[in-house]
Coordinates of C-alpha atoms and ligand atoms in Angstrom, one line a residue:
M1 CA 29.6 177.3 -60.0
Q2 CA 32.0 175.4 -57.9
S3 CA 29.9 173.4 -55.3
I4 CA 31.0 171.1 -52.6
E5 CA 29.7 168.1 -54.7
N6 CA 32.4 165.7 -56.2
Q7 CA 35.3 167.4 -54.3
S8 CA 37.8 165.9 -52.0
F9 CA 37.7 167.1 -48.5
E10 CA 39.4 164.1 -46.8
G11 CA 41.5 165.5 -43.9
K12 CA 40.6 169.2 -44.6
T13 CA 39.5 171.7 -42.0
V14 CA 36.6 173.5 -43.9
I15 CA 35.2 176.9 -42.8
V16 CA 31.5 176.9 -43.4
R17 CA 29.6 180.2 -43.3
V18 CA 26.1 179.2 -42.3
D19 CA 23.1 181.2 -41.3
F20 CA 22.2 180.0 -37.7
N21 CA 20.5 183.5 -36.9
V22 CA 17.6 181.6 -35.3
P23 CA 14.9 182.9 -33.0
L24 CA 15.3 182.1 -29.2
N25 CA 12.8 182.3 -26.4
E26 CA 13.4 183.6 -22.8
K27 CA 14.9 180.3 -21.9
F28 CA 17.4 180.6 -24.9
E29 CA 15.8 177.6 -26.6
V30 CA 15.5 177.8 -30.4
T31 CA 11.9 178.3 -31.5
D32 CA 12.3 177.8 -35.2
A33 CA 15.2 175.6 -36.4
T34 CA 14.4 176.0 -40.1
R35 CA 17.9 177.6 -40.8
I36 CA 19.7 174.9 -38.9
H37 CA 18.0 172.1 -40.9
A38 CA 18.6 173.9 -44.1
A39 CA 22.3 173.8 -43.5
K40 CA 22.4 170.2 -42.5
P41 CA 22.9 168.6 -46.1
T42 CA 26.1 170.7 -46.5
I43 CA 27.5 169.8 -43.1
D44 CA 26.5 166.1 -43.6
M45 CA 28.2 165.9 -46.9
L46 CA 31.5 167.6 -45.8
T47 CA 31.8 165.5 -42.6
A48 CA 30.9 162.3 -44.6
A49 CA 33.7 163.3 -46.9
G50 CA 36.3 163.2 -44.0
A51 CA 36.3 167.1 -43.4
K52 CA 36.4 168.9 -40.0
C53 CA 33.7 171.6 -40.2
V54 CA 34.4 174.9 -38.5
L55 CA 30.9 176.6 -38.5
L56 CA 30.7 180.3 -38.6
S57 CA 27.5 182.4 -38.0
H58 CA 26.1 185.5 -36.6
L59 CA 23.1 185.6 -34.1
G60 CA 21.1 188.8 -33.9
R61 CA 22.6 192.3 -33.8
P62 CA 24.8 192.4 -30.7
K63 CA 26.8 195.7 -29.9
G64 CA 30.0 193.9 -28.7
I65 CA 29.9 190.9 -26.7
D66 CA 26.4 190.0 -25.5
P67 CA 25.9 186.7 -23.5
D68 CA 22.2 186.7 -24.5
L69 CA 23.3 186.4 -28.2
S70 CA 26.0 183.6 -27.5
L71 CA 25.8 180.9 -30.1
Q72 CA 26.4 178.4 -27.1
H73 CA 22.6 178.5 -26.6
I74 CA 22.0 176.8 -29.8
I75 CA 24.6 173.9 -29.4
P76 CA 21.9 171.4 -28.1
S77 CA 19.7 172.0 -31.2
V78 CA 22.5 171.9 -33.6
G79 CA 23.8 168.6 -32.1
D80 CA 20.2 167.1 -32.2
I81 CA 19.7 168.1 -35.8
L82 CA 23.1 166.9 -37.0
G83 CA 22.8 163.9 -34.8
K84 CA 26.3 164.1 -33.4
E85 CA 28.3 166.0 -30.8
V86 CA 29.1 169.6 -31.8
Q87 CA 31.8 171.5 -29.9
F88 CA 31.8 175.0 -29.2
S89 CA 34.7 177.7 -29.3
S90 CA 34.1 180.8 -27.2
E91 CA 36.6 182.6 -29.2
T92 CA 35.8 183.2 -32.9
I93 CA 39.3 183.9 -34.1
G94 CA 43.0 183.7 -32.8
N95 CA 45.2 181.1 -31.1
Q96 CA 42.6 179.9 -28.6
A97 CA 40.0 179.4 -31.4
I98 CA 42.6 177.5 -33.5
E99 CA 43.6 175.3 -30.6
A100 CA 39.9 174.5 -30.0
I101 CA 39.6 173.5 -33.8
S102 CA 42.8 171.3 -33.6
S103 CA 41.0 169.2 -30.8
V104 CA 38.1 168.2 -33.1
P105 CA 38.6 165.0 -35.1
Y106 CA 38.2 164.8 -38.9
G107 CA 34.4 164.2 -39.4
G108 CA 33.7 166.4 -36.6
V109 CA 32.0 169.7 -36.1
I110 CA 32.8 172.9 -34.2
L111 CA 30.6 176.0 -33.8
M112 CA 32.5 179.3 -33.4
E113 CA 31.1 182.2 -31.2
N114 CA 29.0 184.8 -32.7
L115 CA 30.9 186.5 -35.5
R116 CA 29.2 189.8 -34.7
F117 CA 30.8 190.0 -31.2
H118 CA 33.5 191.6 -33.5
A119 CA 32.4 194.9 -35.0
E120 CA 34.9 194.1 -37.9
E121 CA 32.5 191.4 -39.2
T122 CA 29.9 193.7 -40.6
K123 CA 32.4 196.4 -41.7
G124 CA 34.0 193.7 -44.0
D125 CA 37.4 194.3 -42.4
P126 CA 40.3 192.7 -44.2
A127 CA 42.3 191.8 -41.1
F128 CA 39.3 190.1 -39.5
A129 CA 38.7 188.3 -42.8
Q130 CA 42.4 187.2 -42.7
A131 CA 42.0 185.9 -39.2
L132 CA 38.9 183.9 -40.1
A133 CA 40.6 182.5 -43.0
D134 CA 43.5 181.3 -40.8
L135 CA 40.8 178.9 -39.2
G136 CA 40.9 176.4 -42.1
D137 CA 42.0 175.1 -45.5
A138 CA 38.9 175.8 -47.5
Y139 CA 35.8 178.0 -47.4
V140 CA 32.2 177.1 -48.1
N141 CA 29.4 179.7 -48.1
D142 CA 26.0 178.2 -47.2
A143 CA 24.5 181.4 -45.8
F144 CA 22.1 182.6 -48.3
G145 CA 20.3 184.8 -45.6
T146 CA 23.4 186.9 -45.4
A147 CA 24.6 186.7 -49.0
H148 CA 23.4 190.3 -49.7
R149 CA 26.0 191.6 -47.3
A150 CA 29.6 192.3 -48.0
H151 CA 30.7 191.2 -44.6
A152 CA 34.0 189.6 -43.6
S153 CA 32.7 186.1 -43.3
T154 CA 30.2 186.3 -46.2
A155 CA 32.5 187.9 -49.1
I156 CA 36.0 189.2 -48.1
I157 CA 37.3 185.8 -46.7
A158 CA 36.6 184.3 -50.1
N159 CA 39.6 186.3 -51.2
H160 CA 41.9 184.0 -49.3
F161 CA 40.6 180.8 -51.0
P162 CA 41.0 181.5 -54.7
K163 CA 41.0 177.8 -55.4
A164 CA 39.2 176.5 -52.5
K165 CA 35.9 178.4 -52.2
Y166 CA 32.6 176.5 -52.7
F167 CA 28.9 177.0 -52.8
G168 CA 27.1 174.9 -50.1
L169 CA 24.1 173.0 -51.2
L170 CA 21.6 175.5 -49.7
L171 CA 23.2 178.4 -51.5
K172 CA 23.5 176.5 -54.7
G173 CA 19.8 175.6 -54.4
E174 CA 18.8 179.2 -53.9
V175 CA 20.8 180.3 -56.8
Q176 CA 19.4 177.7 -59.1
A177 CA 15.8 178.5 -58.0
I178 CA 16.3 182.2 -58.8
K179 CA 17.8 181.4 -62.2
Q180 CA 15.0 179.0 -62.9
V181 CA 12.5 181.9 -62.7
M182 CA 14.6 184.8 -63.8
E183 CA 16.6 183.2 -66.8
T184 CA 15.7 179.7 -67.8
G185 CA 12.0 179.4 -66.8
Q186 CA 9.6 177.8 -69.2
K187 CA 6.9 180.3 -70.5
P188 CA 4.4 181.7 -69.6
V189 CA 6.3 183.1 -66.6
L190 CA 4.1 184.5 -63.9
A191 CA 5.2 186.7 -60.9
I192 CA 2.7 187.4 -58.1
I193 CA 3.8 190.4 -56.1
G194 CA 1.8 191.3 -53.0
G195 CA 2.6 192.8 -49.6
A196 CA 1.9 196.1 -48.1
K197 CA 3.6 198.7 -50.2
V198 CA 4.4 199.6 -53.8
S199 CA 7.4 201.7 -52.5
S200 CA 9.1 198.5 -51.2
K201 CA 8.5 196.5 -54.3
L202 CA 9.0 199.1 -57.1
T203 CA 12.4 197.9 -57.9
I204 CA 11.4 194.3 -58.1
L205 CA 8.4 195.1 -60.1
E206 CA 10.6 197.1 -62.6
S207 CA 13.2 194.4 -62.9
L208 CA 10.7 191.7 -63.3
L209 CA 8.9 193.4 -66.3
D210 CA 11.8 192.1 -68.6
K211 CA 11.5 188.5 -67.5
I212 CA 7.9 187.7 -67.2
D213 CA 4.6 187.2 -69.2
D214 CA 2.0 187.8 -66.4
L215 CA 2.0 189.8 -63.4
I216 CA -0.6 189.5 -60.5
I217 CA -0.5 192.5 -58.1
G218 CA -2.0 191.9 -54.8
G219 CA -2.2 192.9 -51.2
G220 CA -2.1 196.5 -50.0
M221 CA -0.1 197.5 -53.2
V222 CA -3.2 197.2 -55.2
Y223 CA -4.9 200.4 -53.9
T224 CA -2.1 202.7 -55.0
F225 CA -2.7 201.4 -58.5
I226 CA -6.6 201.7 -58.3
H227 CA -6.3 205.2 -56.8
A228 CA -3.9 206.2 -59.6
Q229 CA -6.5 205.0 -62.2
G230 CA -9.3 207.2 -60.5
G231 CA -10.9 204.5 -58.4
S232 CA -12.2 205.0 -54.9
V233 CA -10.2 203.1 -52.3
G234 CA -11.7 204.3 -49.0
T235 CA -9.2 204.0 -46.2
S236 CA -7.3 201.2 -47.8
I237 CA -3.5 201.4 -47.5
C238 CA -2.5 203.8 -50.5
E239 CA 0.5 205.8 -51.5
P240 CA -0.9 208.7 -53.4
D241 CA 2.5 210.3 -54.2
L242 CA 3.3 207.3 -56.3
K243 CA 0.4 207.8 -58.6
E244 CA 2.7 208.8 -61.5
T245 CA 5.1 205.9 -60.8
A246 CA 2.2 203.3 -60.7
L247 CA 0.7 204.5 -64.1
A248 CA 4.2 204.6 -65.5
L249 CA 4.8 200.9 -64.5
L250 CA 1.4 199.8 -66.0
E251 CA 2.4 201.7 -69.3
K252 CA 5.8 199.9 -69.2
A253 CA 4.2 196.6 -68.7
K254 CA 1.9 197.2 -71.7
A255 CA 4.8 198.2 -73.9
K256 CA 6.7 195.0 -72.9
G257 CA 3.6 192.9 -73.6
V258 CA 3.3 191.8 -69.9
R259 CA -0.3 191.0 -68.9
V260 CA -1.0 192.7 -65.6
H261 CA -3.8 191.3 -63.4
L262 CA -5.3 193.4 -60.6
P263 CA -8.2 192.2 -58.3
T264 CA -11.7 193.1 -59.7
D265 CA -13.5 192.5 -56.3
V266 CA -12.2 192.8 -52.7
R267 CA -13.1 192.1 -49.3
I268 CA -13.7 195.4 -47.3
S269 CA -13.9 195.9 -43.6
D270 CA -15.0 198.6 -41.4
A271 CA -12.1 198.1 -39.1
F272 CA -8.5 196.5 -39.0
D273 CA -9.9 193.7 -37.0
N274 CA -10.6 189.9 -37.5
N275 CA -14.1 190.4 -36.1
A276 CA -15.1 193.6 -37.9
T277 CA -18.0 193.9 -40.5
T278 CA -16.9 192.8 -44.0
K279 CA -18.4 192.8 -47.5
I280 CA -17.3 192.2 -51.0
V281 CA -17.3 195.2 -53.4
P282 CA -15.8 196.0 -56.7
V283 CA -12.0 197.0 -56.3
D284 CA -12.6 200.6 -57.5
A285 CA -15.8 201.2 -55.6
I286 CA -14.6 201.0 -51.9
P287 CA -17.0 203.3 -49.8
D288 CA -15.4 206.0 -47.5
E289 CA -14.4 204.7 -44.1
W290 CA -14.0 201.1 -45.4
M291 CA -10.7 199.4 -46.1
A292 CA -9.9 196.6 -48.3
L293 CA -7.9 193.8 -46.7
D294 CA -8.1 190.8 -49.1
C295 CA -9.1 190.0 -52.6
G296 CA -12.6 188.8 -53.3
P297 CA -13.8 185.5 -54.9
D298 CA -14.0 186.6 -58.5
S299 CA -10.4 187.9 -58.4
L300 CA -9.3 184.6 -56.9
K301 CA -11.0 182.7 -59.6
H302 CA -9.3 184.8 -62.3
F303 CA -5.9 184.6 -60.4
G304 CA -6.3 180.7 -60.3
E305 CA -7.0 180.6 -64.1
V306 CA -3.7 182.7 -64.6
V307 CA -1.7 180.5 -62.2
H308 CA -3.0 177.3 -64.0
Q309 CA -1.8 178.7 -67.4
A310 CA 1.7 179.4 -66.1
K311 CA 4.7 177.1 -66.4
T312 CA 7.0 179.1 -64.1
I313 CA 5.5 180.9 -61.0
L314 CA 7.2 183.3 -58.7
W315 CA 5.3 184.3 -55.5
N316 CA 6.4 187.1 -53.3
G317 CA 4.1 188.8 -50.8
P318 CA 0.5 187.8 -49.6
L319 CA -2.7 188.8 -51.2
G320 CA -4.3 190.1 -48.0
V321 CA -3.7 190.6 -44.3
F322 CA -3.4 186.7 -44.0
E323 CA -2.4 187.1 -40.3
M324 CA -6.1 187.6 -39.6
E325 CA -8.3 184.6 -40.5
T326 CA -11.1 186.7 -41.9
F327 CA -8.6 188.1 -44.6
A328 CA -6.6 185.1 -45.2
K329 CA -8.9 183.5 -47.8
G330 CA -7.1 185.2 -50.8
T331 CA -3.7 184.1 -49.8
I332 CA -4.8 180.5 -48.8
G333 CA -6.8 180.2 -52.2
L334 CA -3.8 181.3 -54.1
G335 CA -1.5 178.9 -52.3
E336 CA -4.0 176.1 -53.3
H337 CA -3.9 177.2 -56.8
I338 CA -0.1 177.4 -57.0
A339 CA 0.2 174.0 -55.1
S340 CA -2.1 172.3 -57.6
S341 CA -0.4 173.8 -60.7
T342 CA 3.0 172.7 -59.3
G343 CA 1.5 169.2 -58.9
Q344 CA 0.6 169.4 -62.6
G345 CA 4.3 170.3 -63.6
A346 CA 4.6 174.1 -63.2
Y347 CA 7.8 175.3 -61.4
S348 CA 7.0 177.5 -58.3
L349 CA 9.5 179.6 -56.3
V350 CA 8.1 181.3 -53.1
G351 CA 10.5 183.7 -51.8
G352 CA 11.1 186.9 -49.8
G353 CA 9.4 187.5 -46.5
D354 CA 5.7 187.2 -45.6
S355 CA 4.7 184.9 -48.5
V356 CA 7.1 182.3 -47.1
A357 CA 5.5 182.7 -43.6
A358 CA 2.1 182.2 -45.2
V359 CA 3.1 179.1 -47.1
K360 CA 4.4 177.6 -43.9
Q361 CA 1.5 178.7 -41.7
F362 CA -1.1 177.2 -44.2
G363 CA 0.9 174.0 -44.9
F364 CA 1.8 174.4 -48.5
E365 CA 5.6 174.2 -48.1
E366 CA 6.0 170.7 -49.4
Q367 CA 3.8 171.4 -52.4
M368 CA 5.9 174.3 -53.8
S369 CA 9.0 173.4 -56.1
Y370 CA 11.2 175.8 -53.9
V371 CA 10.6 177.9 -50.7
S372 CA 13.5 180.2 -50.1
T373 CA 15.3 180.8 -46.8
G374 CA 16.3 184.3 -47.6
G375 CA 14.3 187.3 -47.0
G376 CA 16.5 190.4 -47.9
A377 CA 18.7 188.2 -50.1
M378 CA 15.9 187.0 -52.1
L379 CA 14.4 190.4 -52.6
E380 CA 17.7 191.8 -53.8
S381 CA 18.2 188.9 -56.1
L382 CA 14.6 189.6 -57.6
E383 CA 15.7 193.2 -57.9
G384 CA 18.3 191.9 -60.3
K385 CA 21.3 192.6 -58.1
Q386 CA 24.4 190.4 -57.9
L387 CA 24.7 189.5 -54.2
P388 CA 28.1 190.0 -52.8
G389 CA 28.3 186.6 -51.1
I390 CA 27.8 185.0 -54.5
A391 CA 30.0 187.3 -56.5
A392 CA 32.9 186.5 -54.1
L393 CA 32.6 182.8 -54.8
L394 CA 32.3 183.2 -58.6
S395 CA 35.3 185.6 -59.1
Ligands
AMP1 P1 5.5 192.8 -47.4 O1 6.5 192.7 -46.1 O2 5.7 194.1 -48.1 O3 5.4 191.5 -48.3 O4 4.1 192.9 -46.8 C1 3.4 191.9 -46.1 C2 2.3 192.5 -45.2 O5 1.3 193.1 -46.1 C3 1.6 191.4 -44.5 O6 1.9 191.7 -43.0 C4 0.1 191.7 -44.8 O7 -0.8 191.8 -43.6 C5 0.0 193.1 -45.4 N1 -1.0 193.4 -46.3 C6 -1.5 192.5 -47.3 N2 -2.5 193.0 -47.8 C7 -2.8 194.2 -47.1 C8 -3.9 195.1 -47.3 N3 -4.9 195.0 -48.1 N4 -3.9 196.1 -46.5 C9 -2.8 196.2 -45.4 N5 -1.9 195.3 -45.4 C10 -1.9 194.4 -46.3

């Protein structure tokens, strides 16, 4: 893996694909700058090495040019976070763009207009990739959030830099974190897979069975398994048509020696409401008209023991409807166990969507070994897929 570390960038114009697809409010202010902060170490390293950074990103899903989705809106935030003046080019490619870049000093930074104002970007158009490549002497990909897309700026452009294409520090960190869980993790390796539906996590579950020793299944997915085993799940979220698939998965896990841990007790509710009436019942005895929205205290205790035995922990998906305080106890309790186990030397990776949101919301971010910045890209990595943005740097 060729990263930007220990390379010479003095006097070079370096194209850096970042993921600045950040949320904006109605005043076009950045409301969550996590992704800008995440790219800062790479930009700092390149500019300190004497490079001129040409930042490429997309913002939202524009259909053609859309002033509401101009990257110019984020220039003040990017400047504040990088602690330096950041120039902006209203053209992404072409002579005007190249001219704007030439006015930036080495050690400086320029952000180009939204890549997706050009439909060719998402089509992976070779001519557009060529025009992007014309903007600099070297290519760095630091956009893990779009690494699962074979777009012009994330994959195709790399063909133009066979000897000068590099992993940015964020992308390298993400790839190493996945490797640490999927390939080189110290045993026992535990995966905690929660979230709403089995259907959206099926490929992940199947791919993980070859890599792990323990599997905790949590969240709404649980009730498809319990229903398949003949339990009563009331009105809990359930995919009855996946009965055979769920049973086959449990069989496969058994055959591979993977210990599967399902909740034994759950918090049920008479409505999908934070103020509804709740009680704790066995997971397979949920009365009609009641729905399970979190795991119960006995389950959490057992999950805690499993977490503390593990040396490598992957967490994807919450254990309950953590967005409502009443049903957040399982997710918070699990976060506490993982944080404490990490403090005692286990390696923990939190990745893919809502568990990342939960970890941030409940303040565990600093206590995990690694919290991924990529939603879809992390999910596809866990499914065992080679991401086009990463493959393009390795070929
Ligand atoms: P996912 O995006 O598949 O990881 O699903 C995350 C969502 O699953 C969150 O919004 C949770 O509120 C939801 N969830 C977790 N547990 C349950 C449950 N028991 N019933 C319904 N939704 C759940």
